[in-house]
Short mmCIF file of C-alpha atoms in Angstrom, two decimals:
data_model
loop_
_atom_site.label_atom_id
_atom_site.label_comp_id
_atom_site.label_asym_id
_atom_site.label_seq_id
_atom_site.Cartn_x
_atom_site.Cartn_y
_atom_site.Cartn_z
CA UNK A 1 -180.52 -93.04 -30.09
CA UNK A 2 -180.94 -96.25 -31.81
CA UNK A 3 -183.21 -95.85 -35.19
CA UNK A 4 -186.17 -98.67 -33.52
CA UNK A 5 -185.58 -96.40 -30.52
CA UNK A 6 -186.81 -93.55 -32.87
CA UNK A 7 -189.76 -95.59 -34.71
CA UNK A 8 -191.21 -96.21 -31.52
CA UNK A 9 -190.30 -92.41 -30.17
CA UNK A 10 -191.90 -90.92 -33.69
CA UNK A 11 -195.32 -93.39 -33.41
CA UNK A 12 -195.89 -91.60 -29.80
CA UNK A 13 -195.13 -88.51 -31.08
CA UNK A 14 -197.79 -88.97 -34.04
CA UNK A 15 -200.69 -90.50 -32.25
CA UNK A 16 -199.86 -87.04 -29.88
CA UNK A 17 -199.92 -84.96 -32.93
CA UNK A 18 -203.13 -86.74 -34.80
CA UNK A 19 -205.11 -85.96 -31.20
CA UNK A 20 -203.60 -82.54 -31.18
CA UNK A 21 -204.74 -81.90 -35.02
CA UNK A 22 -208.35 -83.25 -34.50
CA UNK A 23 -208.53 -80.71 -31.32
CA UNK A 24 -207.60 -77.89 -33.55
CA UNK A 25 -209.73 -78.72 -36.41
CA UNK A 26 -212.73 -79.47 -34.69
CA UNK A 27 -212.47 -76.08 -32.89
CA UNK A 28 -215.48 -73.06 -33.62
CA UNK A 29 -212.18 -70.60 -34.63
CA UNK A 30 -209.17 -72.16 -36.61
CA UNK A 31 -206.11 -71.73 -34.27
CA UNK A 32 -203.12 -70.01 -35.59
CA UNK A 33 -201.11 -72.74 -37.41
CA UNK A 34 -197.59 -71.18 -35.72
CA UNK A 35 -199.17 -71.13 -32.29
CA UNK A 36 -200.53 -74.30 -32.69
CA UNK A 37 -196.63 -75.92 -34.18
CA UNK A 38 -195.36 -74.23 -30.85
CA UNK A 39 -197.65 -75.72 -28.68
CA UNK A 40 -197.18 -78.95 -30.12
CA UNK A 41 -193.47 -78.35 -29.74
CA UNK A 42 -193.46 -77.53 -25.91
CA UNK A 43 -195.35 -80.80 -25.59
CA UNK A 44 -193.06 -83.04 -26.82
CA UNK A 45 -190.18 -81.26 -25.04
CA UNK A 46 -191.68 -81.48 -21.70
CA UNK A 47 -192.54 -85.39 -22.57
CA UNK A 48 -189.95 -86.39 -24.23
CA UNK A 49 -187.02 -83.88 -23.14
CA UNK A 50 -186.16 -83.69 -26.91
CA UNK A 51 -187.50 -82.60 -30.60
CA UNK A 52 -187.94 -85.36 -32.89
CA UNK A 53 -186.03 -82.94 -35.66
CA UNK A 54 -183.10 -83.65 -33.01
CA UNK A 55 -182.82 -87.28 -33.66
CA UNK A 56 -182.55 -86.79 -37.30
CA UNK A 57 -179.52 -84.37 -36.39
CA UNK A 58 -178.19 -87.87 -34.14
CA UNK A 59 -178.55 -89.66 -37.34
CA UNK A 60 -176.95 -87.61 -39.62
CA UNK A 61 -173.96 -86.98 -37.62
CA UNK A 62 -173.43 -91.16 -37.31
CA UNK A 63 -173.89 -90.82 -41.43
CA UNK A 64 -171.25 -87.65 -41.80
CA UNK A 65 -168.66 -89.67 -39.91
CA UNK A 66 -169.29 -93.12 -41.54
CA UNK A 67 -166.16 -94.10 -43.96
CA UNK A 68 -167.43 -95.04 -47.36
CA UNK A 69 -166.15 -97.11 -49.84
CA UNK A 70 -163.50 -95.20 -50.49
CA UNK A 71 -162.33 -95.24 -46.92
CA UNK A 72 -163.31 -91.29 -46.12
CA UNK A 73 -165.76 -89.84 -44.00
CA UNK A 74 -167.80 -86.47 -45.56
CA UNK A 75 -164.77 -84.05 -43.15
CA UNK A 76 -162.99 -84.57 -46.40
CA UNK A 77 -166.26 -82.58 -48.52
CA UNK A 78 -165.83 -79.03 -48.94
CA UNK A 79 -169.38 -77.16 -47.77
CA UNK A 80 -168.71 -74.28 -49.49
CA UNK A 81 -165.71 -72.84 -46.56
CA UNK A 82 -163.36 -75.30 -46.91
CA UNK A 83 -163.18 -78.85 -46.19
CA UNK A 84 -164.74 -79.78 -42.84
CA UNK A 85 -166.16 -76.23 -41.89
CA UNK A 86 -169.87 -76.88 -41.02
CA UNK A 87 -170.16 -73.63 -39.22
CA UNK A 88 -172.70 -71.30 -41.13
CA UNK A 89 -172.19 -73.17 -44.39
CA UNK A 90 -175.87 -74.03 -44.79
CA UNK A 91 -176.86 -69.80 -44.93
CA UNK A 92 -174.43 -69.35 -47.67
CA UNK A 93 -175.87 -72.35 -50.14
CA UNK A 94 -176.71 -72.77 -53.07
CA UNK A 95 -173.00 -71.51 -54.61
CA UNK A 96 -171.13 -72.87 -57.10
CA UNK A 97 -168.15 -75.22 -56.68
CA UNK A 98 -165.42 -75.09 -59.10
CA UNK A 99 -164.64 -78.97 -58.86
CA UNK A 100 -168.59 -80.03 -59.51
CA UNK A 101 -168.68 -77.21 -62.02
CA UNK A 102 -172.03 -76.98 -60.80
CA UNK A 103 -174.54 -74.11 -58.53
CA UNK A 104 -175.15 -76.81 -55.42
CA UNK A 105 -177.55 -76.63 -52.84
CA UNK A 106 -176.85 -78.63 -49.56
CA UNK A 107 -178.39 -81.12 -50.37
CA UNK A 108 -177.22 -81.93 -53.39
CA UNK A 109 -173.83 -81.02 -52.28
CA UNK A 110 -174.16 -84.05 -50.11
CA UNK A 111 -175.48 -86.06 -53.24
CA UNK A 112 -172.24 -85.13 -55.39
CA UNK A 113 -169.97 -85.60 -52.19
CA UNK A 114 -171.29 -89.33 -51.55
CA UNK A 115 -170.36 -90.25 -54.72
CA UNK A 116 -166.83 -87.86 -55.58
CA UNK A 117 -164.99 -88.33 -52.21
CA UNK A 118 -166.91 -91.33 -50.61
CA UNK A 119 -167.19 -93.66 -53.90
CA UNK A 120 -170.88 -94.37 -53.06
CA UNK A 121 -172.37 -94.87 -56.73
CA UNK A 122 -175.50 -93.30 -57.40
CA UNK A 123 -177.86 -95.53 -56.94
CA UNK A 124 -176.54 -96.80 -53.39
CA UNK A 125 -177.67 -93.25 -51.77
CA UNK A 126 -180.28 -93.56 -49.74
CA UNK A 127 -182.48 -90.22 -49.82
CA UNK A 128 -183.53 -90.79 -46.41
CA UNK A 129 -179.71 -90.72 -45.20
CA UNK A 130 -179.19 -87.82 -47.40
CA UNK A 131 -181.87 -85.70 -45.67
CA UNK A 132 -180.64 -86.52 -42.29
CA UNK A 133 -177.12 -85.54 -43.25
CA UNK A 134 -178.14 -82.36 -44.39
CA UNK A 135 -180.04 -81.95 -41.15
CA UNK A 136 -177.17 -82.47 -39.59
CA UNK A 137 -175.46 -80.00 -41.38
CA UNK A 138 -177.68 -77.19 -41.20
CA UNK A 139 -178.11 -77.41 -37.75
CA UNK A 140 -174.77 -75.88 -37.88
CA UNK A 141 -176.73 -72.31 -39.36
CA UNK A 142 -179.34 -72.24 -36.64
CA UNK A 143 -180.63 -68.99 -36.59
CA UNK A 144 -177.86 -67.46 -39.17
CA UNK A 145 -178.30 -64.54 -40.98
CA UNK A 146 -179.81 -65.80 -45.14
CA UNK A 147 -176.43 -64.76 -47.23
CA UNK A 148 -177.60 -66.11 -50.98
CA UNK A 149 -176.51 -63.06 -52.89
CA UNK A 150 -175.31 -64.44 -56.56
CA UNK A 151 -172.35 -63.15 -58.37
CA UNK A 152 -170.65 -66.32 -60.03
CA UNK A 153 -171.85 -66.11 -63.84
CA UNK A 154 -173.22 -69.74 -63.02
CA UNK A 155 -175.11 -68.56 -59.76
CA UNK A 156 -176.27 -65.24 -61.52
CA UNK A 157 -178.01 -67.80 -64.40
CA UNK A 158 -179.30 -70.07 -61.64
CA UNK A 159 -180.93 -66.98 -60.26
CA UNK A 160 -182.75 -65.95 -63.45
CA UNK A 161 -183.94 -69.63 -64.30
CA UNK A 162 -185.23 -69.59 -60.59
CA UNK A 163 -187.30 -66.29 -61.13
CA UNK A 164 -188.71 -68.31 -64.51
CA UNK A 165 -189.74 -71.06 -62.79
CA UNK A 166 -191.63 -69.34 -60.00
CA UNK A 167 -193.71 -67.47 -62.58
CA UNK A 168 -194.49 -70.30 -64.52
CA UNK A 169 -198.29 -70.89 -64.73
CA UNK A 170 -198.39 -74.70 -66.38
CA UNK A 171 -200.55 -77.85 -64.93
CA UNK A 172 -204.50 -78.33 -64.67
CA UNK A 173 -204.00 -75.77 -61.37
CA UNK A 174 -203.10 -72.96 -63.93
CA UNK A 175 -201.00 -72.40 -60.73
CA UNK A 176 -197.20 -70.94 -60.42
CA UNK A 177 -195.22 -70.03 -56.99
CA UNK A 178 -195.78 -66.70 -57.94
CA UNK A 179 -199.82 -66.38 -58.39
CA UNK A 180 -199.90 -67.19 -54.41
CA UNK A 181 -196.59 -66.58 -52.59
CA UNK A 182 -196.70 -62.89 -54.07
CA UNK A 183 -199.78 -61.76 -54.74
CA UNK A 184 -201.16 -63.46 -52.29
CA UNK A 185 -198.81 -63.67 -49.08
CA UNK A 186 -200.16 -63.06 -45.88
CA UNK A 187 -203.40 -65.03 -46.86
CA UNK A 188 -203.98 -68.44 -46.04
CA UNK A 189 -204.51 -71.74 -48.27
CA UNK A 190 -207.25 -73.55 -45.90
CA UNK A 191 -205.72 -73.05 -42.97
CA UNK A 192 -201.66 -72.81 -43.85
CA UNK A 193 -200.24 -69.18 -44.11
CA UNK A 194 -198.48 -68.28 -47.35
CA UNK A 195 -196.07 -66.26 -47.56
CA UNK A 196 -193.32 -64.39 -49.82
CA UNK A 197 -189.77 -64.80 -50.59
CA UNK A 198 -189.86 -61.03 -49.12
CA UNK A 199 -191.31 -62.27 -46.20
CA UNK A 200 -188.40 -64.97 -45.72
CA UNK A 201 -190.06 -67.84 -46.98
CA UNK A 202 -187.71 -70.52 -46.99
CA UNK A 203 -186.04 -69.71 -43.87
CA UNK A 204 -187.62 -73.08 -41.89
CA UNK A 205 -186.18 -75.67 -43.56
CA UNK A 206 -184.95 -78.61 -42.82
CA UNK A 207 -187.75 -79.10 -40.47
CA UNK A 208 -190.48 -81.53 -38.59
CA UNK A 209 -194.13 -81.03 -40.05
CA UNK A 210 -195.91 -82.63 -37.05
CA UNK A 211 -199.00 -83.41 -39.25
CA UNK A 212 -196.82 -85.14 -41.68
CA UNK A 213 -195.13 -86.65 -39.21
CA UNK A 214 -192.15 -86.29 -41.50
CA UNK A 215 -188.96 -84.59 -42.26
CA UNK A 216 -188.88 -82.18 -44.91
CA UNK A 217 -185.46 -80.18 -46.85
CA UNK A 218 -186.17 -77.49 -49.08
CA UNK A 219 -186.26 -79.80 -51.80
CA UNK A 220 -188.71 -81.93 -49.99
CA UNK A 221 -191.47 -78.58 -49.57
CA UNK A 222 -190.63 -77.41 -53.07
CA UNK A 223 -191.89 -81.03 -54.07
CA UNK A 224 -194.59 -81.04 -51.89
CA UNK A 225 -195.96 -78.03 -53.04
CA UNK A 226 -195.29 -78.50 -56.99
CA UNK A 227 -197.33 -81.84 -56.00
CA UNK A 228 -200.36 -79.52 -54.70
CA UNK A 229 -200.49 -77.75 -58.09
CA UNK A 230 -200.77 -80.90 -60.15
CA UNK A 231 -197.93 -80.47 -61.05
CA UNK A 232 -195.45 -84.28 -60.66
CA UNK A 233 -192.68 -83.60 -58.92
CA UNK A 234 -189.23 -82.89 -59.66
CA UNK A 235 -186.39 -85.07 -59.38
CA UNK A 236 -184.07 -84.85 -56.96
CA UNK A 237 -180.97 -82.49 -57.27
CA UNK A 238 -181.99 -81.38 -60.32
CA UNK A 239 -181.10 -77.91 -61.43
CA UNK A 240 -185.34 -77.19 -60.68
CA UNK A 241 -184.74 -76.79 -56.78
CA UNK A 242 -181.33 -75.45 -57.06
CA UNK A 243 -182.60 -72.28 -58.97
CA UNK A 244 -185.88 -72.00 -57.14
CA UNK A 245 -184.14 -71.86 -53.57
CA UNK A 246 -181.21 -69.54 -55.51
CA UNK A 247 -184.32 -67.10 -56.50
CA UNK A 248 -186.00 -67.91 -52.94
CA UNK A 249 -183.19 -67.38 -50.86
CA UNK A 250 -181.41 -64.46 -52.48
CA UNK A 251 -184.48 -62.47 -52.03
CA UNK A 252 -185.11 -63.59 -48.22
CA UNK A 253 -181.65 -62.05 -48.07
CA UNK A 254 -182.32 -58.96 -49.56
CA UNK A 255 -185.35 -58.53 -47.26
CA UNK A 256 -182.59 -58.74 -44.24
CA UNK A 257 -183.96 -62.73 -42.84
CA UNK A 258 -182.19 -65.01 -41.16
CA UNK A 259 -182.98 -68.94 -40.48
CA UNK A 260 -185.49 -70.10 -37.99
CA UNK A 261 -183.84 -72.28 -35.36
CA UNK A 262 -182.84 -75.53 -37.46
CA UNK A 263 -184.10 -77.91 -37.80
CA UNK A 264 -187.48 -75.98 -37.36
CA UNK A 265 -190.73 -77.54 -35.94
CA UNK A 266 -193.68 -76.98 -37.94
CA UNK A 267 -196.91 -77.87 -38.72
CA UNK B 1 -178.88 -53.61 -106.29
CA UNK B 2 -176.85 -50.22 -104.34
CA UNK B 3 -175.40 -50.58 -101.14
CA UNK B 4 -177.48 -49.18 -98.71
CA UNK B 5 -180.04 -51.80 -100.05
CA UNK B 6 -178.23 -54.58 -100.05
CA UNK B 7 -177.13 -53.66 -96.22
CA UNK B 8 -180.71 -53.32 -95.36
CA UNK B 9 -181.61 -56.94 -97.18
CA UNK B 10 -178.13 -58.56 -95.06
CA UNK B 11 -179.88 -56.84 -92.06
CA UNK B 12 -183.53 -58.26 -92.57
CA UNK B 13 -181.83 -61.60 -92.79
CA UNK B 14 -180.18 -61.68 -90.10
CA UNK B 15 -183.19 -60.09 -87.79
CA UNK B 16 -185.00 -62.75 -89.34
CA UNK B 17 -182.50 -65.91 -88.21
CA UNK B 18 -181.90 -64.11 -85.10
CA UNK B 19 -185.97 -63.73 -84.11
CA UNK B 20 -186.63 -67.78 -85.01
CA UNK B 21 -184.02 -69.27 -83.21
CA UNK B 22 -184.41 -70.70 -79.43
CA UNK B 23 -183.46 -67.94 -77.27
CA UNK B 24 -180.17 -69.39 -75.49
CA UNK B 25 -182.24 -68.55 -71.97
CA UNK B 26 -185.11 -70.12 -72.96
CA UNK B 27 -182.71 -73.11 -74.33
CA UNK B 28 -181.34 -73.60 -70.96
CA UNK B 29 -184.57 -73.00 -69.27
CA UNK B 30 -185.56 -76.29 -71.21
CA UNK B 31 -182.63 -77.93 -70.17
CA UNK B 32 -183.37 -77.12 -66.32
CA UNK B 33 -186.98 -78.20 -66.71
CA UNK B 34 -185.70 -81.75 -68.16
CA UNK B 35 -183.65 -82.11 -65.41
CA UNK B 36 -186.67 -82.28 -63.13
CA UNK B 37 -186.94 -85.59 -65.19
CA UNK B 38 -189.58 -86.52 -67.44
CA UNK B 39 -192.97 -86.26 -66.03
CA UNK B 40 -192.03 -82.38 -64.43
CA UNK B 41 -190.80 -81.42 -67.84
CA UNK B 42 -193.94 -82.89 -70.00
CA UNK B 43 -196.04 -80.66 -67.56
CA UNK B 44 -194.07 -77.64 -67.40
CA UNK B 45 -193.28 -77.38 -71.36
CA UNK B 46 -196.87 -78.80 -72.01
CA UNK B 47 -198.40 -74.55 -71.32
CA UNK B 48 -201.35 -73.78 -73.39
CA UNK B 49 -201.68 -70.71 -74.97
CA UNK B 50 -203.20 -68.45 -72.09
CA UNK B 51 -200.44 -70.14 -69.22
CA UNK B 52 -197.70 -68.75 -71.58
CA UNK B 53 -198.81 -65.34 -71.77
CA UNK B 54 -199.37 -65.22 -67.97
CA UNK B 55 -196.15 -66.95 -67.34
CA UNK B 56 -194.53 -63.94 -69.62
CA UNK B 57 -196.08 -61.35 -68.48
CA UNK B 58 -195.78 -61.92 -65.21
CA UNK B 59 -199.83 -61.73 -64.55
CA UNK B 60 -200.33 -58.71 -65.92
CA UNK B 61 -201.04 -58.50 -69.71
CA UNK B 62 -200.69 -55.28 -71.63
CA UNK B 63 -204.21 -53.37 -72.10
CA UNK B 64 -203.99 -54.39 -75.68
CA UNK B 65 -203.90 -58.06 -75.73
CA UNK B 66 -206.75 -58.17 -72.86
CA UNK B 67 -209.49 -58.17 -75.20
CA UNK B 68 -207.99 -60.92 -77.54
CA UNK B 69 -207.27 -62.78 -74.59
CA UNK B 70 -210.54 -62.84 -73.05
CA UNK B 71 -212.33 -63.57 -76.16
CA UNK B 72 -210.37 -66.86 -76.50
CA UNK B 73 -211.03 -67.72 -73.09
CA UNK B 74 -214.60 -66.61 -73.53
CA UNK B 75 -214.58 -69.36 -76.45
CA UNK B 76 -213.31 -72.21 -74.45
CA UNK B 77 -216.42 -72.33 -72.09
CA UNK B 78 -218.82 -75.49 -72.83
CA UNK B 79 -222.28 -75.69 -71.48
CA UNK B 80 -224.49 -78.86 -70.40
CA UNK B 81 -226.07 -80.66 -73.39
CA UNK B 82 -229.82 -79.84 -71.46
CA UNK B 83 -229.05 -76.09 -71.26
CA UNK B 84 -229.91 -75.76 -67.64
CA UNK B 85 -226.90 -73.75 -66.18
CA UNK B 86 -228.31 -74.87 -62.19
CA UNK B 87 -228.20 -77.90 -61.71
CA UNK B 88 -228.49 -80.03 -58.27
CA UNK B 89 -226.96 -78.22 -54.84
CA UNK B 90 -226.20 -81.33 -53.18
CA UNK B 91 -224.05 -82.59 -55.88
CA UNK B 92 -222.79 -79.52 -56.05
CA UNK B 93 -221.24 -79.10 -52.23
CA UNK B 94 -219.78 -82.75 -52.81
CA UNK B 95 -217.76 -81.08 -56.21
CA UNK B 96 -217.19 -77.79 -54.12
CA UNK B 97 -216.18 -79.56 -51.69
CA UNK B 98 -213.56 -82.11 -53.20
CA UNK B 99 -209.91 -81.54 -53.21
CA UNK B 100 -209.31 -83.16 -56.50
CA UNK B 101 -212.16 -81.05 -58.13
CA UNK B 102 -212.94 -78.15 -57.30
CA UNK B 103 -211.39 -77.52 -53.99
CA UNK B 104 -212.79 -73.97 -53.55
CA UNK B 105 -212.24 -73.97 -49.43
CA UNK B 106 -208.48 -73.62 -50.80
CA UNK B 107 -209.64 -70.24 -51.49
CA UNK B 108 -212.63 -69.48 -50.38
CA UNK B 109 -215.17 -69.36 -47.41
CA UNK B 110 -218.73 -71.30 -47.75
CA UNK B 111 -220.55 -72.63 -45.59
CA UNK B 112 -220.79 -70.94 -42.50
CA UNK B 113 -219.49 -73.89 -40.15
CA UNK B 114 -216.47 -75.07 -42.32
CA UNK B 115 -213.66 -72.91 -40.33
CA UNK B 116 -211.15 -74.45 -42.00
CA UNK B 117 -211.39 -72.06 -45.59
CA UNK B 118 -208.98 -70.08 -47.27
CA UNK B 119 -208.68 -66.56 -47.92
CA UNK B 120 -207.05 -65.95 -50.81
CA UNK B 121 -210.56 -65.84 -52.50
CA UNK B 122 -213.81 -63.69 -52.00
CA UNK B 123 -215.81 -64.96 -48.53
CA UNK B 124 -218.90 -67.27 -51.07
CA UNK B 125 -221.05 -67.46 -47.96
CA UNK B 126 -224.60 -66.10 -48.67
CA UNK B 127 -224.13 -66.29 -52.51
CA UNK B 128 -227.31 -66.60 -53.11
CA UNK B 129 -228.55 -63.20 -52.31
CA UNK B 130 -227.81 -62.26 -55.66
CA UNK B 131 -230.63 -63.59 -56.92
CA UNK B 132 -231.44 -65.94 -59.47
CA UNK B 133 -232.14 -64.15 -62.74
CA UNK B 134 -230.61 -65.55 -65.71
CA UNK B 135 -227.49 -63.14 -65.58
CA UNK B 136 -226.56 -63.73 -62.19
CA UNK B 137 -226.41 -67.82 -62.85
CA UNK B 138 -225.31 -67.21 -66.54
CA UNK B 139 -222.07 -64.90 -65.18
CA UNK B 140 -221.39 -67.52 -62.12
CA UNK B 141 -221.58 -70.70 -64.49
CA UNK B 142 -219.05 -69.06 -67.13
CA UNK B 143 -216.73 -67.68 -63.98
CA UNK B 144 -216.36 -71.11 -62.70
CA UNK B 145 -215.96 -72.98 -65.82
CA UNK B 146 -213.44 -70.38 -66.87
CA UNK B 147 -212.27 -67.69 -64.58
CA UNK B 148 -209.71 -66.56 -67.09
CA UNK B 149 -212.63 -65.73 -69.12
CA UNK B 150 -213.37 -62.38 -66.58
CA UNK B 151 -209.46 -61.74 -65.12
CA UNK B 152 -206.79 -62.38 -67.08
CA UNK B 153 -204.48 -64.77 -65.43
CA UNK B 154 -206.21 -64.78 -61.86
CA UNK B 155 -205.39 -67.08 -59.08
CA UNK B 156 -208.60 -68.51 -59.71
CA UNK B 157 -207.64 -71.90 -62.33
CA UNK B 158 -209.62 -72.94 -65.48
CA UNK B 159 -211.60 -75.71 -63.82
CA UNK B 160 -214.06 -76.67 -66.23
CA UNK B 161 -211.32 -75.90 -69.57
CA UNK B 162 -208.70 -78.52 -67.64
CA UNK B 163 -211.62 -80.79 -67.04
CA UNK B 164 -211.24 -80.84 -63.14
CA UNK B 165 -215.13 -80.99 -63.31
CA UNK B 166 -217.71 -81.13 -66.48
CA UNK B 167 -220.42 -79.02 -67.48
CA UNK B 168 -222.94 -80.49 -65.43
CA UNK B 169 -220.96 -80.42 -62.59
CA UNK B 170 -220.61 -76.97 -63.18
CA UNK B 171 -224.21 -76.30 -62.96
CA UNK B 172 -224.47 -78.05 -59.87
CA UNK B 173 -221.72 -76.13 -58.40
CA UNK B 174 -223.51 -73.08 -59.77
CA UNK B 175 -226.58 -74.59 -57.68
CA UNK B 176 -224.85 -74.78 -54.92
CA UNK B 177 -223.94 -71.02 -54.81
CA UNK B 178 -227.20 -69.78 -55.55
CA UNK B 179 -230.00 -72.36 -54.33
CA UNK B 180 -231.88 -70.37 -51.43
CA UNK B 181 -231.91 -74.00 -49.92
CA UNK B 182 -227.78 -74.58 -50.21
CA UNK B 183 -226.06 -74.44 -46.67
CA UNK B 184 -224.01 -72.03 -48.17
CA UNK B 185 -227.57 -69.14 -47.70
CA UNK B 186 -228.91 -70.82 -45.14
CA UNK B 187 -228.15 -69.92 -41.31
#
């Protein structure tokens, strides 16, 4: 689909979702949020025939097999299974890759691939094209078993600065990941269910926040919620979301989860 | 000077140099939060006294720095120049209310018709049938200002230490919770 094609598509789809939201809100009892993302889902299927997290897939797979300036398209990127294996790649990330020397999540994987195979320098990646490649991507690990279990020294480290970060208390919040998505999980922030690593947390992105209207990675939530703290974002591919979604990820796979169909819908 | 204490000065020394230099975790902790880029890092590294202690003990302090710990928490709380610890209800909701200030419906429940309230806090609805002696408003004016200053390391954030809201805007909160006319004790 062409992107004005999707502009117009995505307006629809929010006015639909802004009269859905007011509905909910304006109800005696708050809905659940999940039965409320699913009913918002079947909607746009039976008007539209497709989920907007779809068309970001579309996109992404137009980006993966565009030729950049060095003349190669991102089949030459190894994933983490070998160059051009897409299958399943996505449940196995963040690992290290020997030739980065670095722990990479997909997305940043992406990031260093731009710029190692396809020449792209730095500041000619577009985020927005990154995001929809890694979409893309992890559509290819729809429903796939979590399998983050460190044992590179490099991982192992990634996975103890992860476990720091989440019980960092810091900002005018006092807040950390850990005051809420542990001791807390299962209760709700206004109306959004929290929940724990334990309980798979995680295991939903990339996906479509209807009320956002908006695409969101892992890094994307991480930054949205460090943003809800008071806390200013992180940048980017820094080492910050690589070790959080190490520490998140290798304990959804502990607790035996395994992806939501990706990308997910969600509120 | 005999051997053995000669090995036990070496050995003091080298406790000593080994217990003031930057753990290499913590070293590359640093490094990971200045990744994040400036403004994450300046936040993160910028922990006052009480967020480090939670941060390292992972919320849960050892019984025998609790008492130190509440005392200096105890010390932070400020009061309103007039003295008057209940202030105005209706200013008070607005505070309550407000995302960027207090946000209590994060957290907790109020007034009866807002459905859309946390629960990762005690329901506040009917507050006010604690009364109003001068305990009851004196304990829920400190526990807002400084929550810390009751639990150790709750959930429950610092509001009036960071500033979210000032003293008087702490009373009127405190208002808010207890005035039999507040929405949040009336039917």
């Amino acid at each position: 689909m062409k992107r004005r094609n999707r502009l117009v598509f995505l307006g629809v789809l929010a006015l639909g979702a802004l009269a859905g939201l007011g509905a909910y809100t304006q109800q005696q009892k708050p809905l659940d949020p999940f039965e409320e993302a699913m009913r918002q889902r079947q909607m746009y299927l039976e008007t539209f025939g497709v989920l907007p997290g779809d068309l970001f897939v579309e996109e992404g797979k137009e980006l993966f097999f565009r030729k950049g300036p060095s003349g190669k398209t991102l089949e030459e990127c190894d994933f983490g299974k070998g160059k051009g294996v897409l299958e399943g790649v996505y449940a196995i990330l963040p690992k290290y890759f020997s030739d980065s020397k670095r722990v990479e999540d997909l997305e940043t994987r992406v990031y260093t691939c731009m710029q190692t195979v396809q020449g792209y320098k730095p500041a000619e990646i577009k985020r927005d094209e990154v995001r929809a490649i890694t979409t893309y991507i992890a559509s290819f690990s729809s429903k796939a078993k979590i399998q983050v279990v460190p044992k590179h020294p490099a991982e192992l480290a990634m996975y103890n600065l992860g476990r720091e970060l989440w019980y960092t208390r810091a900002g005018a919040r006092d807040m950390s990941c850990a005051i809420c998505h542990d001791q807390y999980a299962g209760q709700r922030v206004r109306l959004s269910p929290v929940r724990s690593p334990k309980q798979g947390l995680g295991n939903e992105w990339p996906a479509y926040r209807f009320e956002e209207d908006r695409l969101y990675t892992m890094e994307d939530r991480i930054n949205f919620c460090y943003e809800s703290i008071a806390i200013p974002k992180p940048e980017f591919y820094s080492d910050v979301h690589i070790a959080l979604t190490v520490y998140m990820l290798a304990e959804a796979t502990k607790a035996g989860h395994s992806f939501e169909e990706l990308p997910f819908f969600t509120r | 000077m005999t051997k053995k204490a000669s090995i036990l000065l070496v050995s003091v020394v080298i406790l000593g140099l080994g217990l003031t230099q930057v753990s290499p975790f913590r070293a590359r902790f640093e490094a990971a939060l200045h990744a994040g880029g400036h403004e994450f890092a300046k936040v993160m590294l910028s922990q006052d006294k009480g967020q480090a202690l939670c941060s390292q003990y992972r919320d849960k302090l050892p019984p025998d720095l609790i008492p130190t710990f509440l005392a200096e928490q105890k010390a932070l709380i400020k009061y309103p120049a007039n003295g008057k610890l209940m202030g105005d209800w209706k200013n008070g909701e607005k505070v309550f209310t407000d995302p960027k200030r207090g946000n209590c419906y994060a957290c907790h429940a109020g007034v009866a018709s807002e459905v859309a309230h946390g629960t990762m806090g005690p329901s506040l609805t009917n507050y006010g049938q604690r009364g109003t002696s001068e305990a009851v408003v004196r304990y829920t004016y400190e526990k807002i200002f400084n929550a810390w200053a009751f639990v150790p390391c709750s959930l429950m954030y610092r509001g009036g230490v960071h500033g979210l809201f000032t003293p008087e805007e702490t009373a009127d909160l405190v208002a808010f919770l207890l005035d039999p006319e507040s929405p949040i004790n009336r039917r």
